[in-house]
PDB file of C-alpha atoms in Angstrom:
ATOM      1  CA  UNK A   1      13.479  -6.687  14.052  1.00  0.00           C
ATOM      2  CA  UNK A   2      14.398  -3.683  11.721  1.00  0.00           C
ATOM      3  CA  UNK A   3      11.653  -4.448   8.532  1.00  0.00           C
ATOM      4  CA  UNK A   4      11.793  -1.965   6.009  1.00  0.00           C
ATOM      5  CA  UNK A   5      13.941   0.887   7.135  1.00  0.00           C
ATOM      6  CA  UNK A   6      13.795   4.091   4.980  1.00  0.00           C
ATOM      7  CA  UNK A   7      16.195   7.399   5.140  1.00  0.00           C
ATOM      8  CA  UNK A   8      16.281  10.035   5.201  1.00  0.00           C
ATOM      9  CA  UNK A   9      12.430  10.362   7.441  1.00  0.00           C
ATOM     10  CA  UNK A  10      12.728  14.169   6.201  1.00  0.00           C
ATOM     11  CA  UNK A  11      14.701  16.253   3.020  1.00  0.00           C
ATOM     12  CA  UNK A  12      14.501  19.530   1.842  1.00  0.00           C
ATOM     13  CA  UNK A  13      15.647  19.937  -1.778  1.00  0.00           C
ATOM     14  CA  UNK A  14      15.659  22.876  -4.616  1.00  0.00           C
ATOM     15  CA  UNK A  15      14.155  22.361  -7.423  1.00  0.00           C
ATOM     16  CA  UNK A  16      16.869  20.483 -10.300  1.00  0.00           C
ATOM     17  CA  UNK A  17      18.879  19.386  -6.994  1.00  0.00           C
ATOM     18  CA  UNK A  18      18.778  15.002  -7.297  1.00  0.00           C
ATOM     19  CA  UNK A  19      19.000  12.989  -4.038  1.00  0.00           C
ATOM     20  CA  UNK A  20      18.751   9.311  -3.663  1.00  0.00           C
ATOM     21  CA  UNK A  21      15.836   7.899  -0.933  1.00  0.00           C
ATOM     22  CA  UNK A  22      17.731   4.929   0.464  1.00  0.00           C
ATOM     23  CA  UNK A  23      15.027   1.771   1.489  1.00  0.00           C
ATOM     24  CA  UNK A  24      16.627  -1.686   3.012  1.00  0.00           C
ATOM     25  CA  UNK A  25      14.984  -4.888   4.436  1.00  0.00           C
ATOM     26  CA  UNK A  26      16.427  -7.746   6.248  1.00  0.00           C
ATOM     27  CA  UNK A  27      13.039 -10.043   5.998  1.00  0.00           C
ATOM     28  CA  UNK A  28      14.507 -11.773   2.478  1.00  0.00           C
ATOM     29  CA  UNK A  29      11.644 -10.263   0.615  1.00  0.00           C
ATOM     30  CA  UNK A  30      11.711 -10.498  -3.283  1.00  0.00           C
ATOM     31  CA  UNK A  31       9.195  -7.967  -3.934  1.00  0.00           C
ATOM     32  CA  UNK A  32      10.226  -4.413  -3.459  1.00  0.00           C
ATOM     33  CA  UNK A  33       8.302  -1.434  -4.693  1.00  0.00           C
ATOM     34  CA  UNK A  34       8.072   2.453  -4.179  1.00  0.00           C
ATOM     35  CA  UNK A  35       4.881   4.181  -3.677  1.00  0.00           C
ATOM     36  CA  UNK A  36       4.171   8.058  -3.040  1.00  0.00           C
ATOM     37  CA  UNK A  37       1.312   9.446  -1.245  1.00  0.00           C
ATOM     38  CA  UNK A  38      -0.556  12.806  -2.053  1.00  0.00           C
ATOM     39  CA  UNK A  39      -3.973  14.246  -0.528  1.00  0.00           C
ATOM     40  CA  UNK A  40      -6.637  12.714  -2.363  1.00  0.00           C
ATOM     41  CA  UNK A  41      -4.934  10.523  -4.064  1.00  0.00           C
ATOM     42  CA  UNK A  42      -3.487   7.506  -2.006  1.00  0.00           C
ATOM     43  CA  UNK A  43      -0.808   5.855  -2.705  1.00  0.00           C
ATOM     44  CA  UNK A  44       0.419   5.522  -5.549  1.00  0.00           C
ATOM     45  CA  UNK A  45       3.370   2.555  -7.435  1.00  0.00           C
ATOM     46  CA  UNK A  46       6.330   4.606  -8.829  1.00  0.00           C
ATOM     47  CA  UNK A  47       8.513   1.830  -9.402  1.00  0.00           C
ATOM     48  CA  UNK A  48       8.999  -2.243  -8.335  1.00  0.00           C
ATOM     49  CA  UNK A  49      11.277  -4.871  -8.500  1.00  0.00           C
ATOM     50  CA  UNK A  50      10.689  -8.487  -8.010  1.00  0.00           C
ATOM     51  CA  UNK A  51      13.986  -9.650  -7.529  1.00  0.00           C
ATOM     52  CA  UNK A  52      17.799  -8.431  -7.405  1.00  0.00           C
ATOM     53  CA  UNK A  53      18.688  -7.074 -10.724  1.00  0.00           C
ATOM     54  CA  UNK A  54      15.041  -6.689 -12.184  1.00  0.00           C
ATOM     55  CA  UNK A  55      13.465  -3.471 -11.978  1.00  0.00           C
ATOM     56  CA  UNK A  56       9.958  -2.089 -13.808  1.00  0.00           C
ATOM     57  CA  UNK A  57       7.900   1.076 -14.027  1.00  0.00           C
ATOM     58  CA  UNK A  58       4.722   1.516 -11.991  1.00  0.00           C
ATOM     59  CA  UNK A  59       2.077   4.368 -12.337  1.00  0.00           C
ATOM     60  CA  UNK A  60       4.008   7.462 -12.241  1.00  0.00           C
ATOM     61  CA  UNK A  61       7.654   6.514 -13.085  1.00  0.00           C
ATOM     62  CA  UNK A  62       8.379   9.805 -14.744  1.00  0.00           C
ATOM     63  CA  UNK A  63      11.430  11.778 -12.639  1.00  0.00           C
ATOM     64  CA  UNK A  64      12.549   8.701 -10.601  1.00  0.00           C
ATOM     65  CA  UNK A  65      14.939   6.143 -11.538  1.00  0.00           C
ATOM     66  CA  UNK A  66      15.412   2.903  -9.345  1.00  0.00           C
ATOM     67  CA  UNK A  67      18.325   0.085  -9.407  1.00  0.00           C
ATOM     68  CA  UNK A  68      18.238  -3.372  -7.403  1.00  0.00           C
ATOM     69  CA  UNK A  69      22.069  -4.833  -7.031  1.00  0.00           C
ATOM     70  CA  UNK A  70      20.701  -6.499  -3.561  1.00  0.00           C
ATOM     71  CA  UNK A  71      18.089  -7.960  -2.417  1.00  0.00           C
ATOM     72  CA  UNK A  72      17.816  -5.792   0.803  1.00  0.00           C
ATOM     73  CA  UNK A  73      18.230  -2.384  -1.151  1.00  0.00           C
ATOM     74  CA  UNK A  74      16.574  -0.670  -3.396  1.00  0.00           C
ATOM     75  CA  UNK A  75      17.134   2.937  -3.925  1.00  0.00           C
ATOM     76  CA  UNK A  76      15.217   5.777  -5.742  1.00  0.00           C
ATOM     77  CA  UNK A  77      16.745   8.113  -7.549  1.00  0.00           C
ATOM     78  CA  UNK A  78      15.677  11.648  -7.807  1.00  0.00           C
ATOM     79  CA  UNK A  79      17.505  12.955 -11.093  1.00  0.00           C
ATOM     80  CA  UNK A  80      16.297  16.513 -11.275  1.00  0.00           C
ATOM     81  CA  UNK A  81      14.171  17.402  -8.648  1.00  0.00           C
ATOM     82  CA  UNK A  82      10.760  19.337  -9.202  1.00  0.00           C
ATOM     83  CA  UNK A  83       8.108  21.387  -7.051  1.00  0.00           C
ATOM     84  CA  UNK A  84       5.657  18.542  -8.001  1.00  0.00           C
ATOM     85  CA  UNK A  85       7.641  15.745  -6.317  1.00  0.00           C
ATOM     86  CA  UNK A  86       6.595  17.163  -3.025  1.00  0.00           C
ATOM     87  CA  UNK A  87       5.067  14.094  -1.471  1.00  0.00           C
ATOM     88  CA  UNK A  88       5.825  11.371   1.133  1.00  0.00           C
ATOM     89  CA  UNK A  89       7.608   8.380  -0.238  1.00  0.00           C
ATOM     90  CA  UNK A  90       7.230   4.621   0.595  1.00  0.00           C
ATOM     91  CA  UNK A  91       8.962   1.860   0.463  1.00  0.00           C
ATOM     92  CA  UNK A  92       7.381  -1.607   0.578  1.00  0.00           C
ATOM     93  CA  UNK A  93       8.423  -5.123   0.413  1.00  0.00           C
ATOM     94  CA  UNK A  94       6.773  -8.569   0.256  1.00  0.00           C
ATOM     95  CA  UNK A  95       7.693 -12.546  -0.517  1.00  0.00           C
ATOM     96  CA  UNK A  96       6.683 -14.361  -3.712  1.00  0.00           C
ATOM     97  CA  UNK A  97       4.094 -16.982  -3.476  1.00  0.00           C
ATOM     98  CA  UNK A  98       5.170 -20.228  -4.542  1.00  0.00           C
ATOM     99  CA  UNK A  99       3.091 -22.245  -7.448  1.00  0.00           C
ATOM    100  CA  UNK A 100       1.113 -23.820  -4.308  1.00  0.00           C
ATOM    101  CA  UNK A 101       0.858 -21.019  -1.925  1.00  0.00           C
ATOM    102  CA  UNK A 102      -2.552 -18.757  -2.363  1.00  0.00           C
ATOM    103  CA  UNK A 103      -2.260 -14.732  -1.518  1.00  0.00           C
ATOM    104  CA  UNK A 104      -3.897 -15.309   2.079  1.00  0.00           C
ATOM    105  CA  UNK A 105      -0.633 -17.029   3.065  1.00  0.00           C
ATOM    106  CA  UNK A 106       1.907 -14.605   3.084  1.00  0.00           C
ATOM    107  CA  UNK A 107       1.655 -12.117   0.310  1.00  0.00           C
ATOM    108  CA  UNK A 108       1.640  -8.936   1.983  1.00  0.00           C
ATOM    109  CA  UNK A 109       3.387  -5.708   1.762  1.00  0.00           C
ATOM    110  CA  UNK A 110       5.449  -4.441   4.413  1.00  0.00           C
ATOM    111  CA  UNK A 111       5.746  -0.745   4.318  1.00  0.00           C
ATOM    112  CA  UNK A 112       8.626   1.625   5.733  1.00  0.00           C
ATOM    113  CA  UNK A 113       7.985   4.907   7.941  1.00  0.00           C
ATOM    114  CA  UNK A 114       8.588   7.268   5.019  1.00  0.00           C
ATOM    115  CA  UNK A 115      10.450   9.651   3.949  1.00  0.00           C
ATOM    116  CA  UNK A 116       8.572  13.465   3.848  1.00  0.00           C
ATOM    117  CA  UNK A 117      10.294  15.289   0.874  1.00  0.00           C
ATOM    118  CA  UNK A 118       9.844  19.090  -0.298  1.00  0.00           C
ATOM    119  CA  UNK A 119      11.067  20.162  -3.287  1.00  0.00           C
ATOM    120  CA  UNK A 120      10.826  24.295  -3.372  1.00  0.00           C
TER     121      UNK A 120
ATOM    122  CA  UNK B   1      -8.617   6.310 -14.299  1.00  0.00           C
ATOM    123  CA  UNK B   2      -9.007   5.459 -10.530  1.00  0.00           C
ATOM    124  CA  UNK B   3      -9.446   1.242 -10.624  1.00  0.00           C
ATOM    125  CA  UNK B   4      -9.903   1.845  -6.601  1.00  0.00           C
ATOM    126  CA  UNK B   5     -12.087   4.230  -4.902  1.00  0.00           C
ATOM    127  CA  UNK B   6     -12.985   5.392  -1.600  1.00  0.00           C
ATOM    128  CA  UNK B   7     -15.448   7.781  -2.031  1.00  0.00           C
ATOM    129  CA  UNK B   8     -15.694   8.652   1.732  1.00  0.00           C
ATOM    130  CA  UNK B   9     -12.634  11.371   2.438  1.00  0.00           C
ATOM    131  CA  UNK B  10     -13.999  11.245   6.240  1.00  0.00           C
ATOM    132  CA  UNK B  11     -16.002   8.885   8.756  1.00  0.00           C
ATOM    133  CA  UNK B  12     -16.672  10.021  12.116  1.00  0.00           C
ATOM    134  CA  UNK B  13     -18.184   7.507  14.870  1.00  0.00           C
ATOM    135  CA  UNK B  14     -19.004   7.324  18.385  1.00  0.00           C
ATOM    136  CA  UNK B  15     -17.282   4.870  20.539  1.00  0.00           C
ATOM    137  CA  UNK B  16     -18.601   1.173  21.066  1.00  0.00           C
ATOM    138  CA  UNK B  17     -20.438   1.672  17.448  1.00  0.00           C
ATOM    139  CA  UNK B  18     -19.886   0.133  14.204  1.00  0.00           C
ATOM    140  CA  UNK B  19     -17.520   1.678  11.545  1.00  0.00           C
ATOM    141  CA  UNK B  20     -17.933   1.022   7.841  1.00  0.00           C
ATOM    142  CA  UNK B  21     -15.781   2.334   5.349  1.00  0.00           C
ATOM    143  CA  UNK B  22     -16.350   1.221   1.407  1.00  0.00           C
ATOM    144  CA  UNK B  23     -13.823   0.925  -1.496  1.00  0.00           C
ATOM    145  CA  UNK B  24     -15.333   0.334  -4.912  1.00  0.00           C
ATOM    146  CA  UNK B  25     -13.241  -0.956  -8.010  1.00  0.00           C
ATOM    147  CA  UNK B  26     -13.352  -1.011 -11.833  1.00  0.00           C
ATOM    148  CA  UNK B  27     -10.737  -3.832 -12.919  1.00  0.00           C
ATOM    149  CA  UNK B  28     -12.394  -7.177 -12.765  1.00  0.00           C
ATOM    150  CA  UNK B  29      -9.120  -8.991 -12.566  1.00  0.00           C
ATOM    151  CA  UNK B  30      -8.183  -7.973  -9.175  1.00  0.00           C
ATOM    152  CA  UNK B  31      -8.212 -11.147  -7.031  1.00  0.00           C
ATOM    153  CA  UNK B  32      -7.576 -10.122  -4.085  1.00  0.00           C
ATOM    154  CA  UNK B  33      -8.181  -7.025  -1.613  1.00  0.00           C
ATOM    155  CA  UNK B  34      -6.660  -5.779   1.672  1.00  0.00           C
ATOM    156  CA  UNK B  35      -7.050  -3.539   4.043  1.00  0.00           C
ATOM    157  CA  UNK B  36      -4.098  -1.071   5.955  1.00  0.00           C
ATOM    158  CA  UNK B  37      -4.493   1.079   8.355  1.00  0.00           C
ATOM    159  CA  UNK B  38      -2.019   4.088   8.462  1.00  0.00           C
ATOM    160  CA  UNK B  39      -1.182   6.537  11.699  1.00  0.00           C
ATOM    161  CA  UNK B  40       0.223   9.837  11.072  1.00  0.00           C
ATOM    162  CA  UNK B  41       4.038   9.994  10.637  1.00  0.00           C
ATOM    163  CA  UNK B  42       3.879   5.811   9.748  1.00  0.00           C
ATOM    164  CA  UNK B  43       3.847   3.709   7.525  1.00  0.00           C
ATOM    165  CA  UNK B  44       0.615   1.596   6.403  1.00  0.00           C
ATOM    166  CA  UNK B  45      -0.067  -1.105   8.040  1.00  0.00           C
ATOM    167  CA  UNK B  46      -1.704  -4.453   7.261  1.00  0.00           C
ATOM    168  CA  UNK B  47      -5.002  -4.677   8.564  1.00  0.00           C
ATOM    169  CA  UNK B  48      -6.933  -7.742   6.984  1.00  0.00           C
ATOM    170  CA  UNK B  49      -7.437  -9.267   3.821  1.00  0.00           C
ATOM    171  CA  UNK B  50      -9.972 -11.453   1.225  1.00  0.00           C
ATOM    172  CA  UNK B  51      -9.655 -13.435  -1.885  1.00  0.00           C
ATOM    173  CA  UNK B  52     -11.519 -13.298  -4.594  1.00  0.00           C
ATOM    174  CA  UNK B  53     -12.964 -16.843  -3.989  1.00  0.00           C
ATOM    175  CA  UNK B  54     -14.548 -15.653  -0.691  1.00  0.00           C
ATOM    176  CA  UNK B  55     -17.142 -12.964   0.240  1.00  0.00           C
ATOM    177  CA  UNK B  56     -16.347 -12.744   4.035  1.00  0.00           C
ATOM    178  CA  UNK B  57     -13.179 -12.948   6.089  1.00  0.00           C
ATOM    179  CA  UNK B  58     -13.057 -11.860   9.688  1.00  0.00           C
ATOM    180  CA  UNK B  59     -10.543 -11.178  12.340  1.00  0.00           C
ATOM    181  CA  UNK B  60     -11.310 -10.005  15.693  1.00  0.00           C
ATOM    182  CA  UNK B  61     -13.712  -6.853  15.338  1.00  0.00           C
ATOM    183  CA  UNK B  62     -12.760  -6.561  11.840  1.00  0.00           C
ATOM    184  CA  UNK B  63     -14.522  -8.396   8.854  1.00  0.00           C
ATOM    185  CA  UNK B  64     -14.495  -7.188   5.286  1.00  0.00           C
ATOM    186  CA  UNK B  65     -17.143  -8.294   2.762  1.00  0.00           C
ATOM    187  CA  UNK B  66     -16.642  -8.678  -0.861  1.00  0.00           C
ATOM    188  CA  UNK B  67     -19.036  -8.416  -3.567  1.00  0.00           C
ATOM    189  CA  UNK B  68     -17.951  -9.360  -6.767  1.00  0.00           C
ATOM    190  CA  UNK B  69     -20.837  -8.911  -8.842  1.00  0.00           C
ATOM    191  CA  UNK B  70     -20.933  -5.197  -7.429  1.00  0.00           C
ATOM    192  CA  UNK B  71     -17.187  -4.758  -7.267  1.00  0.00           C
ATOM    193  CA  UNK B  72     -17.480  -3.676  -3.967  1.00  0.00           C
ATOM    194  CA  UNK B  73     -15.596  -4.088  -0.627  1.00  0.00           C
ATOM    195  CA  UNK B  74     -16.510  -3.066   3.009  1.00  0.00           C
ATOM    196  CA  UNK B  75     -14.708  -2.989   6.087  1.00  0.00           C
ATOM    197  CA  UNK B  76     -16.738  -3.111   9.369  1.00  0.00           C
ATOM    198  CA  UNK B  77     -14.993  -2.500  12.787  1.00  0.00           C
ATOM    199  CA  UNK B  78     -17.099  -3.855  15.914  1.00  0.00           C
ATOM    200  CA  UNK B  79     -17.023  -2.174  18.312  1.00  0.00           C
ATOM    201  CA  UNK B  80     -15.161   1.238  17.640  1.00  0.00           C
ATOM    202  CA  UNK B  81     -12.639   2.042  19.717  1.00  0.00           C
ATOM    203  CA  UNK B  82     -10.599   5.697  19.750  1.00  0.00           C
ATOM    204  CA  UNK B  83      -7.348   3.870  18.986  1.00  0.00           C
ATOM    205  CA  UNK B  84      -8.780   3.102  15.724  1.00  0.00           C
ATOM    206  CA  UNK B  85      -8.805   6.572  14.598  1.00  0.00           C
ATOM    207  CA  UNK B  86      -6.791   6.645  11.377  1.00  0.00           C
ATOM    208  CA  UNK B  87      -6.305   6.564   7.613  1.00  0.00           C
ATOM    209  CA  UNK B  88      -7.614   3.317   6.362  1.00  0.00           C
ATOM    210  CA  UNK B  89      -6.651   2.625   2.469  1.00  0.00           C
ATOM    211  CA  UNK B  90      -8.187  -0.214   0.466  1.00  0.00           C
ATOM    212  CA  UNK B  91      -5.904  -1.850  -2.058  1.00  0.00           C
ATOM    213  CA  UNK B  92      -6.279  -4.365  -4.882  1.00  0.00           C
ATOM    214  CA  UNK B  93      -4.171  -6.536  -6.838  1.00  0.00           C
ATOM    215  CA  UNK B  94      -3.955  -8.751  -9.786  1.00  0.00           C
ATOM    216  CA  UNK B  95      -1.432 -11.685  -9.239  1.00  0.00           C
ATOM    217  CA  UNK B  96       1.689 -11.874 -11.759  1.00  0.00           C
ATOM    218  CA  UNK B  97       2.248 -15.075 -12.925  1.00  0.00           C
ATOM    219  CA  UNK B  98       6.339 -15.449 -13.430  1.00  0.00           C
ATOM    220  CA  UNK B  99       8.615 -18.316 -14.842  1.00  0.00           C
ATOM    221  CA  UNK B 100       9.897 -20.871 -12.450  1.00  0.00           C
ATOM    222  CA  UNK B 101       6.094 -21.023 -10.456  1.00  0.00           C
ATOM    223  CA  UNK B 102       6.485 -17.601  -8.225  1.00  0.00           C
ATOM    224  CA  UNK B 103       4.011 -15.093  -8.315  1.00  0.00           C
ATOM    225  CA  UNK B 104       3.775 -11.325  -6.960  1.00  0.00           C
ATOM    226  CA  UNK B 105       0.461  -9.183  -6.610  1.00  0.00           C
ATOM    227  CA  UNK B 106       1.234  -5.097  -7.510  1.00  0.00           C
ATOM    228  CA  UNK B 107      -1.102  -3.268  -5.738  1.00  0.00           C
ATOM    229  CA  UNK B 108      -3.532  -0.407  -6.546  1.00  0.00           C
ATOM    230  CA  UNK B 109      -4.657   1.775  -3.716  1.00  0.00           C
ATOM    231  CA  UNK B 110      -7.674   3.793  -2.917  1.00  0.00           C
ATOM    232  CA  UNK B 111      -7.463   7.669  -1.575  1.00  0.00           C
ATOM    233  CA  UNK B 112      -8.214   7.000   1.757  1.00  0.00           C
ATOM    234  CA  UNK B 113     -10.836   7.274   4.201  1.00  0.00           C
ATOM    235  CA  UNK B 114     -10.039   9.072   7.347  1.00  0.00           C
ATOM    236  CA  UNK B 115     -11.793   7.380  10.607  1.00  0.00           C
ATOM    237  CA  UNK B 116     -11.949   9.156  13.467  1.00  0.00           C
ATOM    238  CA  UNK B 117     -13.717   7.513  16.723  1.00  0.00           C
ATOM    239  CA  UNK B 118     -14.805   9.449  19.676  1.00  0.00           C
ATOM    240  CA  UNK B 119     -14.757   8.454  23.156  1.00  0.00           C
TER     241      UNK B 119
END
């Protein structure tokens, strides 16, 4: 049972280079979202997508652009990499909640191991 | 502006003792709160969760308490135990209504609180 599978765990990029983060699940989760995680901060939503084909902007969406042509993949696009994209990224997924079914069912995120990027 | 804190960067506790690590928020439409627990070098996990309609909810040695009217959230671990040394992030969301009856809850996450338990 594979969950949320994210590559590459570990990248190395110059600064203006672009890469792509690649994040796939095989649970049939409708909910997909990016996070990024910095000292002191947390984590925090860069982009989400609640279904195949429907994408919108979290907290810090500037730099990063996402797609979702599947439901299992959703990708996040580095355009122009920068020194202050230096962060580890996340990938998450989760199921809608019917009209009847209350958060405590089922509503939580699955998260991926990460991917550790440095942009010098 | 930070809608979830953790003002606690660091918890250290003796083994066989309580742990409690607090997570305050600002929005007052958050409806419901979880915790995750995150090792180094994985992802966060799911630890436990409340609603909004509820004030306690416990599982195992773990039991978070809500208040509302202080928009605070606690998370007590009883006993300790070294294995729960790790990064424990609070997070909040607001549920999203869509068309068609389905619903998805963005979440907002705290800084972290770094627990470490000693034998």
């Amino acid at each position: 049972n594979a969950g949320v599978t994210q590559t590459p765990k570990f990248q190395v990029l110059k600064t203006g280079q672009s890469m792509t983060l690649q994040c796939a699940q095989d649970m049939n989760h409708e909910y997909m979202s990016w996070y990024r995680q910095d000292p002191g901060m947390g984590l925090r939503l860069i982009h989400y997508s609640v279904g195949a084909g429907i994408t919108d902007q979290g907290e810090v969406p500037n730099g990063y652009n996402v797609s979702r042509s599947t439901t299992e993949d959703f990708p996040l696009r580095l355009l122009s990499a920068a020194p202050s994209q230096t962060s580890v990224y996340f990938c998450a997924s989760s199921h809608h909640l019917s009209g009847t079914e209350t958060p405590l069912a089922k509503n939580i995120q699955y998260f991926g191991a990460g991917t550790r990027l440095s942009v010098l | 502006d930070q809608q979830v804190k953790q003002n606690s960067p660091s918890l250290s506790v003796q083994e066989g003792r309580i742990s409690i690590l607090n997570c305050d928020y600002t929005n007052s439409m958050f409806d419901y709160f979880l915790w995750y627990k995150k090792y180094p070098a994985e992802g966060p996990t799911f630890l436990i969760s409340i609603s909004s309609i509820k004030d306690k909810n416990e599982d195992g040695r773990f039991t978070v308490f809500l208040n509302k009217s202080a928009k605070h959230l606690s998370l007590h671990i009883v006993p300790s135990q070294p294995g729960d040394s790790a990064v424990y992030f609070c997070a909040a969301s607001a549920y999203q209504w869509r068309a068609g009856g389905t619903s998805y809850g963005k979440l907002t996450f705290g800084q972290g609180t770094i627990l470490t338990v000693h034998p």
